[in-house]
PDB file of C-alpha atoms in Angstrom:
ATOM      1  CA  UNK A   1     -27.487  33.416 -90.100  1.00 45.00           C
ATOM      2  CA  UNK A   2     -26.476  35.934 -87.979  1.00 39.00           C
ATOM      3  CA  UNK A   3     -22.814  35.327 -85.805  1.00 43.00           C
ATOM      4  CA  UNK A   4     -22.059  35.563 -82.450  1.00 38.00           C
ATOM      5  CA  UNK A   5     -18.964  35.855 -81.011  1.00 42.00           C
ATOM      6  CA  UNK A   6     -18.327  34.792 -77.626  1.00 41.00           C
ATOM      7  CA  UNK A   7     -17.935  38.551 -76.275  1.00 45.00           C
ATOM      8  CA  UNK A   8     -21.404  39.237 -77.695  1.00 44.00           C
ATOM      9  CA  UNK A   9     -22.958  36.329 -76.288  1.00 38.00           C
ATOM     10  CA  UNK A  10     -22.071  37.621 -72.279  1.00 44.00           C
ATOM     11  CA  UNK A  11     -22.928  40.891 -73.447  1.00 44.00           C
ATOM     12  CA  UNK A  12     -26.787  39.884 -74.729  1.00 43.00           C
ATOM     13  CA  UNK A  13     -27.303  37.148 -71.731  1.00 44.00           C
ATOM     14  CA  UNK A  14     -26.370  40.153 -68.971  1.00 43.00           C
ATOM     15  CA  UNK A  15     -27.762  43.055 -70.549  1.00 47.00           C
ATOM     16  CA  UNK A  16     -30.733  43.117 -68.349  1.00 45.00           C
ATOM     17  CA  UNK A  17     -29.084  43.644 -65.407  1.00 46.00           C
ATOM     18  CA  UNK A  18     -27.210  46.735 -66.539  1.00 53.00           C
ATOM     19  CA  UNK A  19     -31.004  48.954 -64.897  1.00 52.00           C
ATOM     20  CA  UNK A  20     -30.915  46.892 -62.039  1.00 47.00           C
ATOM     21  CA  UNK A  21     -27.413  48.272 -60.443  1.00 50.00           C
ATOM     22  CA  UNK A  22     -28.215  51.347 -59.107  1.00 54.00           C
ATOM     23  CA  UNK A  23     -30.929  49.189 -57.044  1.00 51.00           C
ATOM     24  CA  UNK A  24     -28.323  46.919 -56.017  1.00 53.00           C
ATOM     25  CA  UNK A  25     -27.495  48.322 -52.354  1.00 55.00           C
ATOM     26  CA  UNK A  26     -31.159  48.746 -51.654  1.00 51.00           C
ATOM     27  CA  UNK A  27     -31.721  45.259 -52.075  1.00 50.00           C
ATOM     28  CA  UNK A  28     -28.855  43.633 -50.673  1.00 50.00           C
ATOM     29  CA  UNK A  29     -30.319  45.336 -47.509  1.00 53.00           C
ATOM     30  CA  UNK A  30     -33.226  44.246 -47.902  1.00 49.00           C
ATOM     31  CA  UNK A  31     -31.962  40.838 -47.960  1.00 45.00           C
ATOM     32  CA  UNK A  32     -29.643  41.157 -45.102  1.00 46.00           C
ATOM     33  CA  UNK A  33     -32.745  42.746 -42.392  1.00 44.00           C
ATOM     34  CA  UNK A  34     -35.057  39.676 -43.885  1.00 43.00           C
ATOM     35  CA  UNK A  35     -32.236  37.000 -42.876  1.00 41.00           C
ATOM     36  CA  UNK A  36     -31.905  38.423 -39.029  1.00 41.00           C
ATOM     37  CA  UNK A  37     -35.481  38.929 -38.594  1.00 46.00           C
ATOM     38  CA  UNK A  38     -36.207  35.429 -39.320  1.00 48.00           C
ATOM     39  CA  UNK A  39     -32.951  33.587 -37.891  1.00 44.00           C
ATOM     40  CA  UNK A  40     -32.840  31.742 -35.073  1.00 42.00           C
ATOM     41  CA  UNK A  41     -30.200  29.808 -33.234  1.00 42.00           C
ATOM     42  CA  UNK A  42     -29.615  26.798 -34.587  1.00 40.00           C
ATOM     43  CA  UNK A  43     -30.419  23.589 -32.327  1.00 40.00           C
ATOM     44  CA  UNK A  44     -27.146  21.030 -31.849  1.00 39.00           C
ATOM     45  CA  UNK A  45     -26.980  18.523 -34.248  1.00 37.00           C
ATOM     46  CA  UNK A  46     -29.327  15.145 -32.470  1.00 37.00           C
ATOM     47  CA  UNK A  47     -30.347  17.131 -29.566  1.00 37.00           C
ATOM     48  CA  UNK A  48     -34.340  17.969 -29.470  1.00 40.00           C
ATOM     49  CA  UNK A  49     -35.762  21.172 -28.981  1.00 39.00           C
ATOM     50  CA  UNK A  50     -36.535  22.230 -25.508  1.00 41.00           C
ATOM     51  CA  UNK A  51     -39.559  20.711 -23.941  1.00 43.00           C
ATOM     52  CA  UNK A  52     -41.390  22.408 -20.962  1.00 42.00           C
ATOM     53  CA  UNK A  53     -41.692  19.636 -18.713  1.00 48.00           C
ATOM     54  CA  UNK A  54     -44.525  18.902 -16.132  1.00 45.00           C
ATOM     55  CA  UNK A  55     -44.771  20.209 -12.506  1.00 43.00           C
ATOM     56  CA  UNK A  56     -43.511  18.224  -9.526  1.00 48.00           C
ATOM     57  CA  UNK A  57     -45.932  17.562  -7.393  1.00 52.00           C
ATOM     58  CA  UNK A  58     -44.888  18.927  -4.221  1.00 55.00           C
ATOM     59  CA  UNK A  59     -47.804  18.452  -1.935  1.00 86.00           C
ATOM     60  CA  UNK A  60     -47.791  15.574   0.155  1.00 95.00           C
ATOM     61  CA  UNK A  61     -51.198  14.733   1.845  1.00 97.00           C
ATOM     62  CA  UNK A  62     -48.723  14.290   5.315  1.00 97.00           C
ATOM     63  CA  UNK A  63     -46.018  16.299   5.142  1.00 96.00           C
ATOM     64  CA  UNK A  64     -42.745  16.685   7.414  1.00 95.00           C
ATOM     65  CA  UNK A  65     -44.168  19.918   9.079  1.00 96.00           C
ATOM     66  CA  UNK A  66     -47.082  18.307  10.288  1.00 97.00           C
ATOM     67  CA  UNK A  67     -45.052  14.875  11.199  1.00 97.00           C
ATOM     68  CA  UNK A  68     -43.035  17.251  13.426  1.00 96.00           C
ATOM     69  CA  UNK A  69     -46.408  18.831  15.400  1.00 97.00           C
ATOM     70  CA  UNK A  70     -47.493  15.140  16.207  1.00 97.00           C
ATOM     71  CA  UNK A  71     -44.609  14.437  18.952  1.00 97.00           C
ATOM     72  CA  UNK A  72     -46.176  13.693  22.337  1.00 98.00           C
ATOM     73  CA  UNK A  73     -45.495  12.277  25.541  1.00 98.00           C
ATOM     74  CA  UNK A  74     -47.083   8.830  25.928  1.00 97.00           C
ATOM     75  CA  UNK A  75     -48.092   7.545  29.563  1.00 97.00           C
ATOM     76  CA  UNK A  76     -46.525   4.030  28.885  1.00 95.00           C
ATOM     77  CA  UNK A  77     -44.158   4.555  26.098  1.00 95.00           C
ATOM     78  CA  UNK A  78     -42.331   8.150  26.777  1.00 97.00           C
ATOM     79  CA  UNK A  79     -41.559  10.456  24.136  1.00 98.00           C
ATOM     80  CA  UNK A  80     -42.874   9.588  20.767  1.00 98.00           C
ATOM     81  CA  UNK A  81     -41.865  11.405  17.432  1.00 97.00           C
ATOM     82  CA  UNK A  82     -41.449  10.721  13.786  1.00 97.00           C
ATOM     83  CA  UNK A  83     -38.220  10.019  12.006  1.00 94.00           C
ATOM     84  CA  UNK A  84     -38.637  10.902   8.650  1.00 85.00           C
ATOM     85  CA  UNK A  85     -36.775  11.285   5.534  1.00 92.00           C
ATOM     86  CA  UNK A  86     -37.886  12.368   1.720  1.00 92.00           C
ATOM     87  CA  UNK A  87     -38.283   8.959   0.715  1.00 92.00           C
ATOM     88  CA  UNK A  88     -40.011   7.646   3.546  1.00 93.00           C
ATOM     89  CA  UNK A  89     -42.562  10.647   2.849  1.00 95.00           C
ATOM     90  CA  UNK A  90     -42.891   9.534  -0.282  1.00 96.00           C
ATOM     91  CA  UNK A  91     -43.833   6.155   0.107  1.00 97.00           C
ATOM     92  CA  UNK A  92     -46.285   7.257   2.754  1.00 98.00           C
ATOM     93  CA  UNK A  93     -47.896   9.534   0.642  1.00 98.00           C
ATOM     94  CA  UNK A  94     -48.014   6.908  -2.519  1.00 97.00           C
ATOM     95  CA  UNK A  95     -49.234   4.532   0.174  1.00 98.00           C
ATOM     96  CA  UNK A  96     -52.025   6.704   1.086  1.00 98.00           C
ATOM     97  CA  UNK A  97     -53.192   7.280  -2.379  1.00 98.00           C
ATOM     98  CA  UNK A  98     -52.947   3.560  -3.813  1.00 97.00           C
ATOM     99  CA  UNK A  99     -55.277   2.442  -1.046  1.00 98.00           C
ATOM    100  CA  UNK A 100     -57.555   5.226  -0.972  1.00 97.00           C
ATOM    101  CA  UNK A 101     -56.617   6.148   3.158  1.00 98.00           C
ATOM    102  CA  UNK A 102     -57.316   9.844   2.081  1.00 97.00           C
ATOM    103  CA  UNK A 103     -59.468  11.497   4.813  1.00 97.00           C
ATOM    104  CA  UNK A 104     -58.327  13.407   8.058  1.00 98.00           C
ATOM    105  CA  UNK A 105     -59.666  10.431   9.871  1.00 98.00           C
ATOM    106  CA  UNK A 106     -58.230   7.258   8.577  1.00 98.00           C
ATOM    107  CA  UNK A 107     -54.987   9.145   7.646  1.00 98.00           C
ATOM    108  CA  UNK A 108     -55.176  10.275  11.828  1.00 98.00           C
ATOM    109  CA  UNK A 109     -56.024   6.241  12.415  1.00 98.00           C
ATOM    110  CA  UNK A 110     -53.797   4.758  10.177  1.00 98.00           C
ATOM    111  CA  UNK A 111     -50.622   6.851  11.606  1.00 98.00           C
ATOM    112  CA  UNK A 112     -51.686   6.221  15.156  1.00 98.00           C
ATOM    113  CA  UNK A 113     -51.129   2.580  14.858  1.00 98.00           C
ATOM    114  CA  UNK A 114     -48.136   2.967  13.000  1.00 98.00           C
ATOM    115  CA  UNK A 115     -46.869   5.400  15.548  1.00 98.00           C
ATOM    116  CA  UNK A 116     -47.445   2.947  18.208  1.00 97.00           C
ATOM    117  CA  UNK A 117     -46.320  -0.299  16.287  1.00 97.00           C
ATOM    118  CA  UNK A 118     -42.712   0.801  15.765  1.00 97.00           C
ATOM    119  CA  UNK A 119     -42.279   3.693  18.051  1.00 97.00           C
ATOM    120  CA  UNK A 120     -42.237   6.461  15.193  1.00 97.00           C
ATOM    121  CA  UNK A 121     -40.596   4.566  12.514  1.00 96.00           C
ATOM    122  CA  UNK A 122     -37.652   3.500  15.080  1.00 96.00           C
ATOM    123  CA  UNK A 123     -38.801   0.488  15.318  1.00 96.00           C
ATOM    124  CA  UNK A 124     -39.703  -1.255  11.684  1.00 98.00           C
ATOM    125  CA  UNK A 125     -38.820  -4.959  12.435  1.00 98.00           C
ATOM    126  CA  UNK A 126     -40.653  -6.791  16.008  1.00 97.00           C
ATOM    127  CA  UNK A 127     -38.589  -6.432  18.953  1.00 96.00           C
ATOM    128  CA  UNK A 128     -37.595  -9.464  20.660  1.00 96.00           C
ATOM    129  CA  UNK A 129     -35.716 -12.997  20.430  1.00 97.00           C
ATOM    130  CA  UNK A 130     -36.104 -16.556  19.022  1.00 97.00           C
ATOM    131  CA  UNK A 131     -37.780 -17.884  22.509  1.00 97.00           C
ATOM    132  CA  UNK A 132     -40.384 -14.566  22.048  1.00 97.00           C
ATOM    133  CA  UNK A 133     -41.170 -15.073  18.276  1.00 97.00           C
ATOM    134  CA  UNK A 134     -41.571 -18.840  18.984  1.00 97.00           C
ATOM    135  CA  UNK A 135     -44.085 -18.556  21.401  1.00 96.00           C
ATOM    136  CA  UNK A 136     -46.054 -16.719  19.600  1.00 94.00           C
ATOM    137  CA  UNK A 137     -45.781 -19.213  16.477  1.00 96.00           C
ATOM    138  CA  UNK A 138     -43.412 -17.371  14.191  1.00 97.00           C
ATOM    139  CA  UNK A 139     -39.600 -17.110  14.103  1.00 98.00           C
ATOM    140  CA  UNK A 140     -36.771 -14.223  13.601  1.00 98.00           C
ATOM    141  CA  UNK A 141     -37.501 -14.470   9.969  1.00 98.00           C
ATOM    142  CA  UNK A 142     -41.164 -14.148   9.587  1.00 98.00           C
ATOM    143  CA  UNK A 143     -41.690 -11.762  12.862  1.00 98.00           C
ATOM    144  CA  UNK A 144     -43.454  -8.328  12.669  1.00 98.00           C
ATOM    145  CA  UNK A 145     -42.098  -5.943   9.760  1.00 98.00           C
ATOM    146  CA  UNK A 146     -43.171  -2.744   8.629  1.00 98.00           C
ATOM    147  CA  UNK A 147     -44.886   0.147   9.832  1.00 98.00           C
ATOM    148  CA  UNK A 148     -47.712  -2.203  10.722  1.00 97.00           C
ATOM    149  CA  UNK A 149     -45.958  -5.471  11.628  1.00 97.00           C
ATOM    150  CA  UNK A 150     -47.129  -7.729   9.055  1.00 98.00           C
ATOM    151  CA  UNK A 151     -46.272 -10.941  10.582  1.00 97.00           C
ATOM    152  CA  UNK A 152     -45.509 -15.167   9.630  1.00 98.00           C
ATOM    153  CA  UNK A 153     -44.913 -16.811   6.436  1.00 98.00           C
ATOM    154  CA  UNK A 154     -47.860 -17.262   5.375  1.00 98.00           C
ATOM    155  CA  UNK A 155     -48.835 -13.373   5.536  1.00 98.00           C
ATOM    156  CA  UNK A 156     -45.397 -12.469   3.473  1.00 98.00           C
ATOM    157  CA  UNK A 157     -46.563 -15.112   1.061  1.00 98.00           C
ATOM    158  CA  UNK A 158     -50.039 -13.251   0.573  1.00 98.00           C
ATOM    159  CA  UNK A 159     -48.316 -10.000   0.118  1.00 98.00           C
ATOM    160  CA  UNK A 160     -45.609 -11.325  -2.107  1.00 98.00           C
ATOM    161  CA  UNK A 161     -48.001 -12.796  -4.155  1.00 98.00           C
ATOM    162  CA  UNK A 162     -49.962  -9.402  -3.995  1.00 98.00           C
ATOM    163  CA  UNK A 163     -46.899  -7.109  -4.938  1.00 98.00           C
ATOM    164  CA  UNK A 164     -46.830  -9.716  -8.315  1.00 98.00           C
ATOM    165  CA  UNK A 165     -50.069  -9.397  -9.254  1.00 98.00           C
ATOM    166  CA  UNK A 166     -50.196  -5.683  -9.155  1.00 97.00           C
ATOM    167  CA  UNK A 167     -46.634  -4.655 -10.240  1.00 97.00           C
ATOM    168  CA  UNK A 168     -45.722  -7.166 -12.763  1.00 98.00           C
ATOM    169  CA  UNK A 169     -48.399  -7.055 -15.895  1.00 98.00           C
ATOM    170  CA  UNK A 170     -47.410 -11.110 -17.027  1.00 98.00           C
ATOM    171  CA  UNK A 171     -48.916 -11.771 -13.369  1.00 98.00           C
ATOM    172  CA  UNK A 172     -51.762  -9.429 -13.422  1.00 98.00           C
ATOM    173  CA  UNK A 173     -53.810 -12.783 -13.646  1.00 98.00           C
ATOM    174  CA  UNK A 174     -51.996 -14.837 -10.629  1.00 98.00           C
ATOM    175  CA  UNK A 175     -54.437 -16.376  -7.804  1.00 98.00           C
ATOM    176  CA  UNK A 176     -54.049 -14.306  -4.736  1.00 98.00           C
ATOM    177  CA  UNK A 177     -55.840 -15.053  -1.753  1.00 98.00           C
ATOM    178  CA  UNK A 178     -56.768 -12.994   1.325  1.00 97.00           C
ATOM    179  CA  UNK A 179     -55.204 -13.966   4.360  1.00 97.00           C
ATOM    180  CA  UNK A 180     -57.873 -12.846   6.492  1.00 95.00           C
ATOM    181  CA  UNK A 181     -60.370 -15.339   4.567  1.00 96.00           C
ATOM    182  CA  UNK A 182     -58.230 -17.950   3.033  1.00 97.00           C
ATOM    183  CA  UNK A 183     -55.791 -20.628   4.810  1.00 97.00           C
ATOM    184  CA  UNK A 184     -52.217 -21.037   5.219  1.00 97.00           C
ATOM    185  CA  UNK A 185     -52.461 -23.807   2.616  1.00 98.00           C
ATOM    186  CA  UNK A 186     -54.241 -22.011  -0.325  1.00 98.00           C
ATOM    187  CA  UNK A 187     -52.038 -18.947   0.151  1.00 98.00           C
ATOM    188  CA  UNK A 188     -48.608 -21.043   0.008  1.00 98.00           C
ATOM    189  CA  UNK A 189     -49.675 -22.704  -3.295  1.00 98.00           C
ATOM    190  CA  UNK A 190     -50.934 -19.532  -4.432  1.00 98.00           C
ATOM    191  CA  UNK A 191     -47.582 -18.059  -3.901  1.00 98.00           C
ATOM    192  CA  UNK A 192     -45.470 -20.580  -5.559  1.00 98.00           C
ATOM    193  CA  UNK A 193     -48.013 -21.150  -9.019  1.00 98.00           C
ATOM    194  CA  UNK A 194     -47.089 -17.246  -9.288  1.00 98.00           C
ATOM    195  CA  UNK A 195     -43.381 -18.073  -8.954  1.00 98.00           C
ATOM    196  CA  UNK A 196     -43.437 -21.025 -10.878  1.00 98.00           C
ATOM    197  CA  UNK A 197     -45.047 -18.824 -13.620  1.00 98.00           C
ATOM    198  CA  UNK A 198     -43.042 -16.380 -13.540  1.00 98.00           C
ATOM    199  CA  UNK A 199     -39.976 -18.682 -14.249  1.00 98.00           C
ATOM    200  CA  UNK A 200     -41.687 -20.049 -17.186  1.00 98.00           C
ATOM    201  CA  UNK A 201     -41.751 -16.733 -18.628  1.00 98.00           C
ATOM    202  CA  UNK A 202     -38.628 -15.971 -18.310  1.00 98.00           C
ATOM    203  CA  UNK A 203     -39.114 -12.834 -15.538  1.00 98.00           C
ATOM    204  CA  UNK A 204     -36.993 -11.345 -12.517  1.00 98.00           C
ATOM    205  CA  UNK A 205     -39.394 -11.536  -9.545  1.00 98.00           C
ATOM    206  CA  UNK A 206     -36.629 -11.328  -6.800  1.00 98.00           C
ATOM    207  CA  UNK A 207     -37.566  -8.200  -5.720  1.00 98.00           C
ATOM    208  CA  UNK A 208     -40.947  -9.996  -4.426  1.00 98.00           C
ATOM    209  CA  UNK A 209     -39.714 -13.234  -3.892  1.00 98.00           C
ATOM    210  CA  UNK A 210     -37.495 -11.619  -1.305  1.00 98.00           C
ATOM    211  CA  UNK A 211     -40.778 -10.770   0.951  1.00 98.00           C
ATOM    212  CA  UNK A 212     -40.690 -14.603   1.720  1.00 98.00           C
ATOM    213  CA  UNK A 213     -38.003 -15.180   4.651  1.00 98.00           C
ATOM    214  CA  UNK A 214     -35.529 -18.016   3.453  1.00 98.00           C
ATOM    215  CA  UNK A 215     -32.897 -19.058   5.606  1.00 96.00           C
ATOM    216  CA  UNK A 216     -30.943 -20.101   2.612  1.00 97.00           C
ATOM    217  CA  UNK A 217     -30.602 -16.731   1.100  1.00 97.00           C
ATOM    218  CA  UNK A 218     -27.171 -14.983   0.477  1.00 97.00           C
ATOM    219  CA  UNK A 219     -29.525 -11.682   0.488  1.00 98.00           C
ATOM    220  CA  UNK A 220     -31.560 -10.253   2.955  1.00 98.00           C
ATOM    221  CA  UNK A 221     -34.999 -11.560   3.063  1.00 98.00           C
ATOM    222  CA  UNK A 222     -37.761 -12.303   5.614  1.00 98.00           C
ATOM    223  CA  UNK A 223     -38.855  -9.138   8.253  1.00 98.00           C
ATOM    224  CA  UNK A 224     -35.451  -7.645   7.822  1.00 98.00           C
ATOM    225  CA  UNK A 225     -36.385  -6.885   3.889  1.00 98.00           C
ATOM    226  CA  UNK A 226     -39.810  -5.969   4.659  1.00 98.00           C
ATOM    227  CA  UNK A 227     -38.892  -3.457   6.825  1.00 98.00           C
ATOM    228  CA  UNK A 228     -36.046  -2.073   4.602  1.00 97.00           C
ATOM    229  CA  UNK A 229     -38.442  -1.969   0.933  1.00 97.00           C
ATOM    230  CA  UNK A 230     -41.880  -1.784   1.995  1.00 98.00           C
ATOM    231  CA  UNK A 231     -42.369  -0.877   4.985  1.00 98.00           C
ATOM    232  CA  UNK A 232     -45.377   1.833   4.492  1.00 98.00           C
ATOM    233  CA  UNK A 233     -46.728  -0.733   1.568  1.00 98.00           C
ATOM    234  CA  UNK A 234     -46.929  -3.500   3.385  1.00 98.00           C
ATOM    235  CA  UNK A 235     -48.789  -1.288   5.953  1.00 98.00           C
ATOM    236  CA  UNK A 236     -51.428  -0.017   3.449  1.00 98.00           C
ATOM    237  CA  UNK A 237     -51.634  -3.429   2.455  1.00 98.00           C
ATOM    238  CA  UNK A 238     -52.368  -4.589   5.953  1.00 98.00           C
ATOM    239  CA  UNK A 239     -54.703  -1.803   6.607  1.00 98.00           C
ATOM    240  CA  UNK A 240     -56.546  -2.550   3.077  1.00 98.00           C
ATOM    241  CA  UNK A 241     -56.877  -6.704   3.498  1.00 97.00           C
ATOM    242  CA  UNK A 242     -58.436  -6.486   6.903  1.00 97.00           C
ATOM    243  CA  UNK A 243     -60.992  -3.535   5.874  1.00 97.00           C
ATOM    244  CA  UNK A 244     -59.762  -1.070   8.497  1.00 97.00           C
ATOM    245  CA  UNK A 245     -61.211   1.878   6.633  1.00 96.00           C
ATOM    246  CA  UNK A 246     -64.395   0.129   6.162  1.00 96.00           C
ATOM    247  CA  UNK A 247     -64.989  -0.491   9.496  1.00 97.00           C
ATOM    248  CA  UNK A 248     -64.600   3.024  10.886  1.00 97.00           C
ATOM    249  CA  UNK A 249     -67.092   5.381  11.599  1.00 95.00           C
ATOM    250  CA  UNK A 250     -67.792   8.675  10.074  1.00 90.00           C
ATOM    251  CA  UNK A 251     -67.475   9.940  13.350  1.00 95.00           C
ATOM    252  CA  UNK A 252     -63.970  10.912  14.547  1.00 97.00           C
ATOM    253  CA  UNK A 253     -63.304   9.613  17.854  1.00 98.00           C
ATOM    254  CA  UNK A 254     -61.029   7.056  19.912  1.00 98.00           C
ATOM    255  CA  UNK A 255     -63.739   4.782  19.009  1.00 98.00           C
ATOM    256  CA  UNK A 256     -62.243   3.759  15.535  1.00 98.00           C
ATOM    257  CA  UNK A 257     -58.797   3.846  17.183  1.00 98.00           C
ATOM    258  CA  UNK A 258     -60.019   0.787  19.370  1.00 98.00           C
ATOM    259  CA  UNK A 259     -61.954  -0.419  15.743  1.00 97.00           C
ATOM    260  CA  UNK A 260     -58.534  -0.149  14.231  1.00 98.00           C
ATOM    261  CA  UNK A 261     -56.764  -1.607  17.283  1.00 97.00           C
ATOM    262  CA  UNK A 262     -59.001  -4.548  17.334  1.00 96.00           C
ATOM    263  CA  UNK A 263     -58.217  -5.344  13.584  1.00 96.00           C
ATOM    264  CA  UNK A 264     -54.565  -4.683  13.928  1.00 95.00           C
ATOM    265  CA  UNK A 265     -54.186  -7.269  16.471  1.00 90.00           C
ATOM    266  CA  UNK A 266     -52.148  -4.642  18.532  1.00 80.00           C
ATOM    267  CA  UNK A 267     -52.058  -4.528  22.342  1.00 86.00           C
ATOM    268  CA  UNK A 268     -51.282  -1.386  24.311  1.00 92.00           C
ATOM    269  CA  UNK A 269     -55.118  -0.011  22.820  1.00 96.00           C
ATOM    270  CA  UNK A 270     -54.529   3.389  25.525  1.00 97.00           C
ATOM    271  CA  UNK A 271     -50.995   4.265  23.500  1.00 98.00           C
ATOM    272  CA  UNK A 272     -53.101   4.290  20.441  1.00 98.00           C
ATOM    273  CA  UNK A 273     -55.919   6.218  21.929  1.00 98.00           C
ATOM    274  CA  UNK A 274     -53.558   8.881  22.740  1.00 98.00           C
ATOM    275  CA  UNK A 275     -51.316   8.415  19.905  1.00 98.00           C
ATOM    276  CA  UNK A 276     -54.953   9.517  17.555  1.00 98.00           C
ATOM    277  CA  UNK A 277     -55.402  11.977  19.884  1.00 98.00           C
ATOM    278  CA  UNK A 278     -52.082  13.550  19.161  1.00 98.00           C
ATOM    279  CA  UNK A 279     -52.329  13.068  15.100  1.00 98.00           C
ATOM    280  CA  UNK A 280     -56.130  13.893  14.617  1.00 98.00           C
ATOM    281  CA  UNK A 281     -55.632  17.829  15.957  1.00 98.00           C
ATOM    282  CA  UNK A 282     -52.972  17.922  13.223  1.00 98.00           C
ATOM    283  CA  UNK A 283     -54.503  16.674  10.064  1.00 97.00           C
ATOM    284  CA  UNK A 284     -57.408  18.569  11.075  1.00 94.00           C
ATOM    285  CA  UNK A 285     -55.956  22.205  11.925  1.00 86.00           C
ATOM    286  CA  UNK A 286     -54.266  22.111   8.413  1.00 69.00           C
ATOM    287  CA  UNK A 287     -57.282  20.605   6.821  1.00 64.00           C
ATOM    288  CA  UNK A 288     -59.886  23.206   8.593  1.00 62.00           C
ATOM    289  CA  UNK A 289     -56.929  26.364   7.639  1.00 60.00           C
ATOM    290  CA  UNK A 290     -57.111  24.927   3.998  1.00 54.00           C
ATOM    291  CA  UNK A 291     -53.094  23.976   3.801  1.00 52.00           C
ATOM    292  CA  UNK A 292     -54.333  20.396   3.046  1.00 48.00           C
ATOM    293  CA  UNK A 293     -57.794  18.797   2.411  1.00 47.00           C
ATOM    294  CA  UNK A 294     -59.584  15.554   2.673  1.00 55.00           C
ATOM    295  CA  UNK A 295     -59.103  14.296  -1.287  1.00 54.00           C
ATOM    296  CA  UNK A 296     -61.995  12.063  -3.045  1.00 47.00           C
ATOM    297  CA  UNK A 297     -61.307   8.913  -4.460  1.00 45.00           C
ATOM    298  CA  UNK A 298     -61.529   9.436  -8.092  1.00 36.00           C
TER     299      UNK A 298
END
């Protein structure tokens, strides 16, 4: 058998590369250019890779400029503007869209009894005192609230019960009833099976419950929350119970103002004549210029 020493061993397993070493530079360069071409920085260690994110929608289908064109002078109330801030815009406009008040007209109607009801937004709880609210069968905490003055306990009951049945999905099946078409009766038991349910399964509902005025309450409830966390929604909600939009015509005109007057329960019908008469022009300049069109229910 033939020997190896160790020496000879190395020598036979690296003998091959002996023809290789004048190539040795070329392809260590080779190397090197392949590594930066495809190298890229490495990410942080549990951070994911950049994601390009969606557009904010920016449009608003009222926006501040046009709030700002609809000041006028009013022949009973004086001057009349807008306050506004970002997030009252955005409730409008999420108001608007959830119950489908999306043409120049309604949107013109809608504001022009809101514009009236709390002078602009200054005004999103009923003026007036205990003797006032009493005479008209309703107290301090159950007066007018929002931009629409939803008014008495059994109309914050509906809408409680409403706001339940649409934003909580345990409730989606809750009774609600209509206060336009059902009594105060119905509507109160209504409104406390949905509570009562909602204990049972174990869920936070305060932020509802709260619509409901209770004298007992270490929190703000009643008109005074109303006005503070829903006041556009519990306008749209009005607007949407009583079939405002439905009873409109196609035809522009102080007509559906006194329509929507009628159904509002609102006095002072020539303020909300001229109220329209300020919005409409507005909505309809930027509708007719393209800025802003009516949008289609999908």
């Amino acid at each position: 058998m033939t020997e190896y020493t160790a020496d000879r061993v190395r020598e036979s397993r690296f003998a091959w590369i002996q023809p290789l070493l004048p190539l040795t530079p070329f392809f260590a360069g080779l190397v090197i250019v392949i590594l930066i071409w495809g190298w890229e920085p490495a990410q942080p260690a549990g951070e994911p890779l950049p994601k390009t994110e969606d557009p904010v929608r920016t449009e608003y289908l009222v926006t501040a400029e046009q709030l700002s064109r609809m000041s006028y002078t009013d022949s009973a109330l004086g001057d009349l503007s807008w306050l506004v801030t970002e997030s009252s815009l955005e409730e409008l406009d999420q108001v608007l869209r959830e119950y489908g008040i999306l043409s120049v007209e309604e949107r013109s109607q809608f504001l022009a009894q809101a514009m009236v009801e709390t002078a602009g937004g200054k005004w999103l709880t009923e003026l007036g005192d205990e003797t006032y609210f009493n005479r008209y069968g309703y107290t301090t905490g159950t007066r007018g609230a929002g931009y629409l003055h939803l008014t008495f306990a059994y109309g914050q009951m509906a809408f409680a019960t409403w706001m339940m049945k649409r934003s909580i999905p345990q409730l989606a099946d809750i009774t609600y009833h209509n206060p336009t078409c059902h009594g105060k009766a119905e509507i109160e038991e209504a409104y406390y099976a949905a509570l009562r349910l909602a204990a049972n399964l174990g869920l936070d509902v305060s932020a509802y419950s709260r619509i409901v005025y209770d004298s007992r309450s270490p929190v703000t409830t009643g008109a005074d929350y109303i006005g503070q966390a829903f006041p556009w929604e519990s306008a749209g909600y009005y607007w949407h119970i009583t079939g405002i939009g439905d009873a409109l015509s196609d035809r522009p005109g102080t007509e559906n103002t006194d329509t929507a007057s009628k159904l509002v329960g609102g006095s002072n019908w020539q303020s909300r004549r001229e109220a329209y008469e300020a919005i409409y022009p507005v909505l309809e300049d930027m509708a007719t210029t393209g800025d802003t069109n009516d949008v289609k229910e999908k």
